[in-house]
XYZ file of C-alpha atoms in Angstrom:
678
model
C 0.070 -0.163 -0.089
C 1.214 3.916 -0.877
C 2.284 5.973 1.807
C 0.066 9.051 2.175
C 2.456 10.620 3.836
C 4.207 13.759 1.686
C 7.722 13.006 0.025
C 10.079 15.906 -0.066
C 11.442 14.724 -3.844
C 13.049 18.259 -5.147
C 12.093 17.994 -8.244
C 12.313 14.917 -10.113
C 15.091 14.704 -12.917
C 17.250 12.532 -14.961
C 20.480 14.276 -15.339
C 21.432 14.698 -19.313
C 24.314 12.220 -20.749
C 26.821 14.251 -19.014
C 25.452 14.537 -16.060
C 23.799 18.506 -16.654
C 21.038 19.148 -14.341
C 18.744 22.418 -14.333
C 19.897 25.293 -12.528
C 19.156 27.367 -9.503
C 19.981 31.615 -10.837
C 21.176 34.506 -9.009
C 17.459 36.114 -8.981
C 18.905 39.351 -11.031
C 20.612 37.050 -13.349
C 17.167 35.320 -13.853
C 15.054 38.908 -14.350
C 17.689 39.997 -16.684
C 18.021 36.863 -18.773
C 15.209 34.147 -18.795
C 11.987 36.135 -19.089
C 9.383 33.710 -19.131
C 10.849 31.839 -16.456
C 11.013 35.367 -14.290
C 7.511 36.044 -15.220
C 6.171 32.355 -13.960
C 8.359 32.951 -10.756
C 6.008 35.804 -10.110
C 2.645 34.336 -11.292
C 3.542 31.103 -9.562
C 4.372 32.588 -6.366
C 1.837 35.171 -6.405
C -0.759 31.672 -6.644
C 1.242 29.909 -4.784
C 0.456 32.086 -1.553
C -3.346 32.264 -1.993
C -2.771 28.425 -1.360
C -5.593 27.480 1.502
C -3.603 27.695 4.294
C -5.690 24.074 5.595
C -3.199 22.791 2.273
C -0.152 21.452 3.714
C 1.918 21.754 0.892
C 0.098 25.741 0.835
C 2.987 28.318 1.199
C 1.721 29.324 4.617
C 2.507 25.737 6.041
C 5.431 25.100 4.768
C 6.782 28.309 6.459
C 5.198 27.380 9.879
C 7.479 24.416 9.644
C 10.663 26.525 9.918
C 9.268 27.469 13.886
C 5.356 29.278 14.463
C 2.728 28.538 15.212
C 4.772 25.092 16.442
C 2.108 22.856 15.334
C 2.829 19.364 14.148
C 3.161 19.290 9.821
C 2.070 16.223 7.899
C 1.303 14.103 11.149
C 4.708 14.100 12.382
C 4.519 14.034 16.136
C 7.375 15.517 18.551
C 8.604 13.481 22.044
C 8.315 16.647 23.696
C 6.237 19.220 25.976
C 2.692 19.073 23.335
C 2.969 23.133 24.011
C 7.025 23.577 22.275
C 7.709 22.742 18.772
C 9.633 23.419 16.301
C 11.597 20.932 13.810
C 14.239 23.436 12.765
C 18.458 22.798 13.733
C 19.737 26.142 13.704
C 22.968 25.819 16.084
C 23.375 21.912 15.759
C 25.581 19.888 12.940
C 22.539 19.412 11.111
C 21.631 23.073 10.466
C 22.322 22.675 6.883
C 21.911 19.173 5.459
C 18.329 20.000 7.492
C 17.698 22.707 5.157
C 18.427 21.168 1.450
C 15.304 19.278 2.095
C 12.833 21.501 3.341
C 14.087 23.986 0.428
C 13.128 21.010 -2.030
C 9.928 20.754 -0.866
C 8.958 24.119 -1.043
C 10.903 24.026 -4.686
C 8.463 20.927 -5.393
C 5.629 23.128 -4.577
C 5.850 25.899 -6.247
C 7.683 24.093 -9.246
C 4.060 21.951 -9.645
C 2.039 25.457 -9.507
C 4.053 27.000 -12.578
C 3.997 23.861 -14.404
C -0.549 24.602 -14.334
C 0.413 27.871 -14.747
C 1.847 27.832 -17.827
C -0.278 25.400 -19.702
C -2.971 28.513 -18.958
C -1.020 30.688 -21.847
C -2.845 31.390 -24.883
C -1.910 28.572 -27.457
C 0.393 30.666 -29.295
C 3.313 31.110 -26.911
C 2.102 27.879 -24.651
C 4.828 25.682 -25.904
C 7.313 28.424 -25.206
C 5.940 28.646 -21.706
C 5.929 25.112 -20.459
C 9.719 24.524 -21.538
C 10.688 27.851 -19.363
C 8.582 26.153 -16.786
C 10.060 22.645 -17.607
C 13.673 24.023 -16.385
C 12.525 25.961 -13.923
C 14.035 26.423 -10.375
C 13.895 28.379 -7.355
C 16.668 31.771 -7.743
C 18.934 32.543 -4.609
C 19.792 35.996 -3.734
C 23.796 36.406 -3.637
C 23.464 38.735 -0.778
C 27.364 38.717 -0.513
C 27.818 40.071 -3.898
C 30.061 43.126 -5.322
C 28.203 46.144 -4.926
C 29.440 48.469 -7.599
C 27.357 51.283 -8.841
C 24.366 49.478 -7.960
C 22.183 47.591 -4.895
C 23.695 44.696 -2.652
C 19.691 44.301 -2.267
C 18.195 43.793 -5.719
C 14.783 46.054 -6.401
C 12.988 42.481 -7.604
C 12.776 42.336 -3.679
C 12.304 45.703 -2.499
C 9.691 46.551 -4.821
C 5.833 46.698 -2.918
C 4.366 46.388 -7.363
C 6.029 43.999 -9.901
C 4.804 43.773 -13.949
C 4.510 40.519 -15.310
C 2.701 38.910 -18.556
C -0.734 37.370 -17.797
C -2.200 33.969 -18.539
C -4.629 35.935 -20.598
C -1.508 37.680 -22.657
C -1.921 41.048 -21.002
C 0.956 42.858 -19.179
C -0.116 43.852 -15.496
C 0.762 45.338 -12.419
C 0.381 42.804 -9.795
C 1.169 43.598 -5.741
C 4.569 41.942 -5.694
C 4.983 38.781 -3.910
C 8.889 39.076 -2.743
C 7.342 42.616 -1.714
C 5.640 40.979 0.938
C 3.359 37.266 2.274
C -0.310 38.669 3.153
C -1.350 36.263 6.362
C -4.139 34.258 6.417
C -6.964 34.927 9.391
C -5.608 31.488 11.042
C -2.728 34.072 12.002
C -3.982 36.371 13.810
C -6.691 33.609 15.674
C -4.185 31.857 17.181
C -1.530 30.598 15.380
C 1.251 33.367 15.944
C 1.958 34.809 19.315
C 1.207 38.669 20.736
C 3.884 39.832 19.046
C 3.372 38.909 15.635
C -0.525 38.246 15.528
C -1.443 41.967 15.117
C 0.915 42.030 11.514
C -1.840 41.584 8.525
C 1.566 40.903 6.453
C 5.142 40.631 6.716
C 7.690 43.598 7.733
C 11.100 44.479 6.964
C 11.934 47.738 9.480
C 9.186 48.533 10.141
C 7.957 51.337 10.994
C 5.502 51.401 14.336
C 4.144 48.246 16.299
C 1.073 48.035 15.084
C -1.770 47.186 11.908
C -1.607 49.648 10.090
C 3.160 49.257 10.048
C 5.325 49.476 6.831
C 7.872 48.552 5.850
C 11.142 50.460 4.893
C 13.339 48.304 2.621
C 15.355 51.318 2.147
C 16.404 50.616 5.142
C 17.556 47.005 3.839
C 19.386 48.316 1.037
C 21.358 51.223 2.412
C 22.090 48.125 5.697
C 23.667 45.910 2.815
C 25.596 48.139 1.123
C 27.210 49.410 3.722
C 28.407 46.777 5.329
C 29.254 44.815 1.583
C 33.262 44.319 2.283
C 33.253 42.572 5.589
C 30.329 40.365 4.925
C 32.471 39.557 1.092
C 35.373 38.846 2.984
C 33.356 36.471 5.547
C 32.142 34.368 2.723
C 35.355 34.147 1.505
C 37.459 33.868 4.424
C 35.310 30.525 5.304
C 34.857 29.270 1.671
C 38.287 29.255 1.290
C 39.856 28.246 4.602
C 38.102 26.398 6.533
C 38.521 22.751 5.667
C 36.066 21.173 9.053
C 32.530 20.527 8.663
C 31.993 21.247 11.777
C 33.078 24.409 12.356
C 31.698 26.174 8.674
C 28.111 24.515 9.001
C 27.238 25.967 12.801
C 27.428 28.406 14.875
C 27.801 26.225 18.237
C 31.136 27.435 19.951
C 33.645 24.303 19.639
C 35.713 25.191 22.387
C 38.479 23.668 20.871
C 41.603 26.286 21.571
C 41.453 27.577 18.097
C 41.293 30.884 17.091
C 40.347 30.461 13.313
C 37.136 28.421 13.825
C 35.187 31.000 15.249
C 33.234 31.972 11.946
C 30.804 29.770 10.318
C 27.842 29.642 7.330
C 25.424 30.410 10.117
C 26.689 33.071 11.331
C 26.506 35.099 8.523
C 23.218 33.340 7.418
C 22.347 35.249 10.890
C 23.292 38.519 10.113
C 21.334 38.282 6.894
C 17.932 37.723 8.931
C 18.918 40.515 10.983
C 19.661 43.009 8.194
C 16.745 42.213 6.260
C 14.441 41.805 9.408
C 14.855 44.896 11.561
C 12.570 44.184 13.811
C 10.395 42.791 11.151
C 9.814 38.858 10.265
C 12.988 38.351 9.109
C 14.760 38.879 12.135
C 13.201 36.781 13.798
C 13.510 33.004 13.450
C 9.912 32.057 15.259
C 7.988 33.603 12.189
C 11.119 34.800 9.519
C 9.867 31.624 6.702
C 6.799 33.902 5.883
C 9.102 36.604 4.056
C 9.821 35.408 0.884
C 12.987 36.918 0.706
C 13.495 34.104 3.623
C 13.358 31.244 0.778
C 15.715 33.385 -2.013
C 18.301 33.703 1.081
C 18.525 30.237 2.143
C 18.954 29.256 -1.169
C 22.034 31.299 -1.039
C 23.177 29.588 1.722
C 22.625 26.290 0.317
C 24.784 27.848 -2.813
C 28.022 27.887 -0.573
C 27.752 24.812 0.789
C 27.290 23.030 -2.021
C 30.394 25.134 -3.208
C 32.165 24.076 0.124
C 31.714 20.447 -0.095
C 33.191 20.796 -4.053
C 36.330 22.402 -2.499
C 35.918 19.919 0.776
C 34.496 16.321 -0.537
C 35.639 14.797 2.577
C 34.752 16.578 5.494
C 30.545 16.213 6.432
C 28.829 15.459 9.406
C 30.990 15.307 12.613
C 29.010 13.617 15.857
C 27.568 15.105 18.221
C 25.263 14.993 21.336
C 22.045 16.756 20.632
C 20.295 19.641 22.073
C 17.222 18.446 21.567
C 14.575 19.798 19.588
C 10.619 19.042 19.176
C 11.389 15.522 17.378
C 14.868 15.106 19.153
C 15.653 13.931 22.659
C 18.317 15.926 24.843
C 21.587 14.413 24.518
C 20.938 11.914 21.643
C 23.930 11.614 18.992
C 22.881 13.907 16.271
C 25.155 12.278 13.495
C 25.394 11.572 9.005
C 22.262 9.387 9.890
C 20.103 11.216 12.225
C 16.650 11.760 10.928
C 15.635 14.624 9.094
C 12.003 15.543 10.296
C 9.226 16.125 8.996
C 11.344 14.985 6.033
C 10.619 12.082 3.846
C 11.954 10.791 1.375
C 11.007 9.231 -1.863
C 9.699 6.868 -0.226
C 7.585 8.006 1.641
C 7.900 5.907 4.372
C 11.666 7.197 5.795
C 13.106 10.493 6.217
C 16.100 11.955 5.071
C 19.520 11.365 6.542
C 21.924 13.748 6.274
C 24.222 11.576 4.177
C 21.171 10.844 1.398
C 21.645 14.857 1.118
C 25.592 15.463 0.166
C 24.394 15.802 -3.411
C 22.045 18.716 -5.100
C 21.657 17.237 -8.146
C 19.109 14.386 -5.277
C 16.531 17.203 -5.421
C 17.410 17.567 -8.998
C 19.316 20.936 -9.435
C 22.716 22.858 -9.388
C 24.278 25.877 -8.991
C 26.051 28.244 -11.589
C 29.674 27.627 -9.714
C 29.177 24.030 -9.685
C 28.078 22.461 -12.975
C 30.428 19.937 -12.516
C 30.079 18.086 -15.155
C 31.504 20.985 -17.562
C 35.180 19.932 -16.624
C 37.113 16.977 -17.556
C 38.346 15.986 -13.678
C 37.468 16.512 -10.308
C 41.065 18.301 -9.746
C 40.154 20.785 -12.356
C 36.831 22.123 -10.689
C 38.173 22.258 -8.009
C 40.735 24.698 -9.173
C 38.509 26.619 -11.175
C 35.683 26.937 -8.194
C 38.971 28.678 -5.796
C 39.148 30.638 -8.492
C 35.763 32.104 -9.247
C 35.454 31.815 -5.365
C 38.193 34.652 -5.690
C 37.131 36.471 -8.202
C 33.751 36.758 -6.729
C 33.893 37.233 -3.265
C 37.808 38.765 -3.220
C 39.053 36.196 -1.585
C 42.628 37.783 -1.995
C 42.098 40.899 0.021
C 44.803 42.518 -1.252
C 43.580 41.765 -4.554
C 40.309 42.884 -3.922
C 40.673 46.228 -2.159
C 43.271 46.913 -4.868
C 41.019 46.220 -8.009
C 37.973 47.812 -6.848
C 40.068 51.012 -5.963
C 39.106 53.565 -8.537
C 42.299 56.454 -8.901
C 42.508 59.974 -10.435
C 45.108 58.680 -13.057
C 46.614 55.131 -14.268
C 49.576 56.691 -14.012
C 51.589 54.625 -11.830
C 53.727 51.757 -11.335
C 52.557 48.480 -9.903
C 54.583 45.669 -8.120
C 55.003 42.804 -9.024
C 52.944 40.275 -6.905
C 51.362 36.848 -8.101
C 48.754 37.627 -10.737
C 49.474 41.077 -11.564
C 48.303 42.868 -14.871
C 50.943 44.888 -16.751
C 50.834 47.947 -16.670
C 50.146 48.698 -20.011
C 46.976 46.238 -20.347
C 46.210 48.406 -16.845
C 46.180 51.450 -18.624
C 44.113 49.656 -21.717
C 41.407 49.248 -18.704
C 41.514 52.407 -16.868
C 41.213 55.693 -18.520
C 41.027 58.808 -16.466
C 38.035 59.105 -14.483
C 36.033 56.037 -15.679
C 35.500 52.086 -15.017
C 34.276 49.418 -17.095
C 30.166 48.995 -16.382
C 31.021 45.192 -15.231
C 33.591 46.282 -12.116
C 32.142 49.568 -11.047
C 32.459 50.105 -7.955
C 32.876 53.119 -5.611
C 37.120 54.037 -5.909
C 38.626 54.366 -3.183
C 39.145 57.896 -3.143
C 35.222 57.449 -2.525
C 35.570 54.797 0.395
C 37.820 57.229 2.280
C 36.295 59.945 1.705
C 33.443 58.339 2.833
C 34.899 57.168 6.447
C 37.263 59.835 7.600
C 36.200 62.720 5.820
C 38.469 65.213 7.606
C 41.597 63.979 7.209
C 41.731 62.217 3.976
C 44.495 63.291 2.101
C 44.328 63.855 -1.264
C 47.745 63.026 -2.898
C 47.392 59.691 -1.249
C 44.580 59.093 -3.136
C 45.996 60.218 -6.318
C 47.918 57.370 -6.089
C 46.185 54.931 -5.827
C 44.973 53.162 -9.449
C 41.971 50.078 -10.147
C 43.823 48.378 -13.042
C 41.639 45.330 -12.522
C 39.826 42.783 -15.509
C 37.410 41.546 -13.731
C 35.049 39.391 -16.165
C 31.588 38.574 -14.519
C 31.463 36.208 -11.856
C 28.588 32.770 -13.408
C 25.660 33.968 -11.082
C 25.750 37.188 -13.280
C 26.483 35.486 -16.743
C 23.358 33.989 -18.147
C 24.304 30.166 -19.505
C 23.350 29.036 -22.944
C 19.677 28.841 -23.379
C 18.102 25.587 -23.415
C 17.605 24.970 -27.142
C 21.074 25.764 -27.348
C 23.647 23.514 -26.102
C 24.299 23.032 -22.292
C 26.384 25.552 -20.326
C 29.989 25.680 -19.912
C 31.392 26.954 -16.934
C 34.618 28.113 -17.672
C 37.750 28.469 -14.727
C 38.006 32.134 -13.938
C 40.801 34.091 -15.527
C 44.206 34.771 -12.962
C 42.784 37.176 -9.838
C 44.467 40.114 -10.401
C 46.397 41.570 -7.203
C 48.020 44.486 -8.085
C 49.054 46.793 -5.349
C 50.492 50.155 -5.516
C 54.755 50.407 -5.605
C 54.167 52.793 -2.367
C 52.103 49.873 -0.455
C 54.137 47.143 -1.963
C 55.656 46.031 1.746
C 51.869 45.266 2.695
C 52.322 42.308 1.334
C 56.728 41.233 1.820
C 57.199 37.720 -0.127
C 53.956 38.252 -1.239
C 52.578 37.663 2.427
C 50.176 39.488 4.280
C 48.557 39.503 7.856
C 44.493 38.685 7.890
C 43.296 40.514 11.333
C 39.676 39.327 12.058
C 37.545 39.523 14.873
C 36.283 36.580 17.004
C 33.027 36.953 18.977
C 31.335 34.766 20.839
C 27.696 35.584 23.720
C 25.577 32.920 25.499
C 23.141 32.463 22.262
C 19.444 33.312 24.953
C 20.907 35.466 27.477
C 19.199 38.761 26.651
C 15.951 36.350 25.516
C 15.821 38.075 21.838
C 17.690 38.675 19.020
C 20.740 41.194 19.597
C 23.474 42.628 17.784
C 27.545 43.351 17.981
C 28.705 46.554 16.043
C 32.370 46.503 15.510
C 33.687 50.149 14.901
C 36.812 51.133 13.166
C 37.242 55.135 14.608
C 35.476 57.668 15.907
C 30.854 56.837 15.634
C 27.715 58.769 16.691
C 27.070 57.515 20.863
C 22.983 57.765 19.530
C 22.611 53.368 18.336
C 19.638 54.888 16.074
C 23.713 55.431 13.617
C 25.408 52.735 14.322
C 24.262 50.662 11.607
C 24.916 52.888 8.604
C 27.999 54.599 10.468
C 31.320 55.680 8.456
C 33.600 54.079 10.947
C 31.403 50.714 11.194
C 33.390 47.158 9.878
C 30.377 45.191 10.684
C 28.599 43.040 12.540
C 27.683 39.920 14.957
C 24.007 38.291 14.820
C 22.827 36.512 17.625
C 19.451 35.305 17.230
C 18.371 34.308 20.475
C 14.419 33.159 21.615
C 12.520 34.561 24.835
C 12.301 31.670 28.000
C 8.337 31.829 27.181
C 9.330 30.187 23.127
C 7.645 27.614 21.723
C 10.971 26.349 20.501
C 11.372 23.014 21.759
C 15.536 22.784 20.900
C 15.249 26.929 22.176
C 14.345 25.580 25.508
C 17.020 23.207 26.218
C 19.095 26.030 24.617
C 18.531 27.352 27.448
C 18.867 25.355 29.615
C 22.514 24.657 28.592
C 23.765 27.879 28.293
C 24.890 27.446 24.233
C 27.969 29.847 23.602
C 27.912 30.760 19.850
C 30.734 32.606 18.068
C 31.010 34.661 14.970
C 33.640 36.907 12.907
C 34.054 40.202 11.507
C 37.062 40.189 9.090
C 39.316 43.853 10.118
C 41.851 43.587 7.175
C 39.953 46.567 4.739
C 38.835 48.405 6.678
C 42.808 48.405 7.955
C 43.980 48.700 4.437
C 42.094 51.980 4.311
C 43.805 53.355 7.688
C 47.301 52.236 5.020
C 46.057 54.241 2.320
C 44.772 57.406 4.284
C 48.633 57.097 6.388
C 47.434 56.562 9.020
C 48.514 53.122 9.683
C 51.961 51.807 8.385
C 51.605 48.636 7.576
C 49.787 45.328 8.813
C 52.308 44.035 11.149
C 51.509 43.532 14.764
C 53.906 45.574 16.023
C 51.537 47.882 13.990
C 48.517 47.244 14.087
C 47.699 46.092 18.057
C 48.475 49.667 19.312
C 46.396 50.866 16.408
C 43.119 49.431 17.641
C 44.030 49.471 21.097
C 43.183 53.186 20.511
C 40.527 52.730 17.280
C 38.368 49.496 17.646
C 35.352 49.579 19.094
C 32.459 47.397 20.163
C 28.686 48.230 20.807
C 25.543 46.094 21.851
C 21.486 46.786 20.269
C 18.797 44.534 21.194
C 15.964 43.962 18.526
C 14.372 46.525 18.750
C 17.491 49.178 18.562
C 18.192 50.078 22.000
C 21.681 50.100 23.287
C 22.539 46.932 25.879
C 25.429 47.746 28.358
C 28.397 45.556 27.173
C 29.409 44.089 30.098
C 25.584 43.556 30.566
C 26.146 40.698 27.803
C 26.050 37.450 29.732
C 29.231 35.616 27.982
C 30.261 38.246 25.446
C 33.885 38.178 24.320
C 35.725 40.351 21.871
C 38.673 39.445 20.874
C 41.289 40.229 17.756
C 42.704 36.931 16.136
C 45.567 37.135 13.119
C 46.413 34.466 10.201
C 49.196 34.867 7.646
C 48.131 34.611 4.226
C 50.195 33.420 1.202
C 49.047 34.830 -2.569
C 49.253 32.444 -4.747
C 50.170 32.352 -8.251
C 46.682 32.292 -9.217
C 45.457 35.188 -6.932
C 44.025 32.886 -4.676
C 45.029 33.100 -1.034
C 47.000 30.241 0.885
C 45.756 30.883 4.697
C 47.803 30.270 7.480
C 47.033 26.967 9.838
C 47.677 28.433 12.863
C 46.455 32.246 14.857
C 47.194 34.029 17.165
C 45.331 36.295 19.310
C 46.015 39.519 20.383
C 44.487 39.826 24.222
C 45.885 42.877 24.563
C 44.092 45.322 22.174
C 40.874 43.598 24.429
C 42.401 43.149 27.904
C 41.118 45.589 30.703
C 37.861 46.899 27.788
C 33.945 45.745 28.377
C 33.177 42.100 27.686
C 36.565 41.477 25.979
C 38.496 38.592 25.829
C 41.324 38.103 28.631
C 44.660 36.716 29.184
C 43.765 34.086 30.353
C 40.604 33.268 28.925
C 39.560 30.256 26.869
C 39.362 30.594 23.337
């Protein structure tokens, strides 16, 4: 007898002869280059959000798996107090593996709706839309993409309306389904707690706390843009230097005495929830999955994991004692064979386990960077992917910094670092006062002037030149259309590490020092979400200004919960005093100081005293109010460093040893002391 359980299959897919499967595309790429799929996506998502909330495959029901209303889904009951629920596995070794079948379940539901919509188009264009629908996969939002002259928060998400071609062939304006999800009546009738039940729809940075509140997407745009350099540095750091799954995947403090394992993909994931939500839904894990941007965000998290998997194929789920959740007993062993409830596998009789979800092809998709079938060997694939990561996120901080530095002149000598572009070629790409459109970015002169407007040495700025040709990343370069040969991703060109001769001392022997802020705190210590802002230089004492302060480097976000939360895992995490960690890279901010003449190099003897004087950190709560640093349970802020060698192709080779610098934080509120654990 066939099972009645709903299986999380993704989109059933038979790979091509060479192993190719359809691609999940970056949202801006999908919108610009796959217009039929984009049109179907908007129509399909709007229809998906209108499916009755009683349907187990409705948008409302699937979003509810992540948090509230904390009820069993698909009859997958829990083992804990019936009053507590929640399947999600945050701060857990299963964080990434649990979310992969979750996304697949969402994708298969959206895909099915889109197939039906394609059939409704007029006969003259129906075949075209049916073909587009067949290869549709949910997009992702690359929140760490280079900002350039545009916005890191796409207008496709932030606009209140959208233009579509409806199934009757007419062009229409509709409410943008990516802007907000409108809740059914049941949300305000007991499904959601009192903090959220009054809102008719999801909000980002709401301007009030009542039912009349409006979103402020412009704040999201400004904040994501402002912290783009720190975010990019963090992405490249964990992709290119982390080799152990337990450190890379989740933010639980490992207590292993190794200061080079504080960052994680979950830590970056938390940042985005906070930056997009503000005091709105995305900032609270209880209700974040109702915001349509949640799915774009998590698709990107899944993508970054898929990239890391290719670079570290032998590192996977490390057995851990479970903190316990709705379906897992506290203290139970969590490993690669733990059940990922409530997601039934293709049999409908067993739950997925981590070992079965390692390959995205299992669920019928790949990403632009993970088209393994295009390479002759695993070694060639990995080599090209490392170069791609360096190109997309500036894995070599010096290359990223100077490649994005605009200049008042192209007449400058450059140091012969690996991957450097000859002066003649540089002048071909840089004409005075101009930049190629595909690499447009705020000039270094502008960056320094913005960060230190009263201190900028114009003569120094005139000596810096942007001289790198940067090819479009796979995330923004359209693959071949289906009617043409399958797309073949090509390893990107060598990264360009152009360093003006006067700054060559920064990287003697092609080696520089990477500086990072390590942070940790008790996850539920303040009974709510809170954030730690890291500044390099002076800042306004008014906490309302901190997210956009000129000297802000980055943030560490802790997604805490209140004691009365309905989340079963959160309650056990509270009892166990779970500590989480994160990182804020400092090197790019220090390079600005070097260029501005306030710091000479990245060497310890110079950076340590500089950071003692200029590094600051402050804490705000979910609502933006300041919290005294000394009153944040378990908060510790430390500065660490490691040596990075620039390889011949421009990729960074991170040192295995990290030095801790307690002299920078000793004696300061929440600062790491010499005898503190790492």
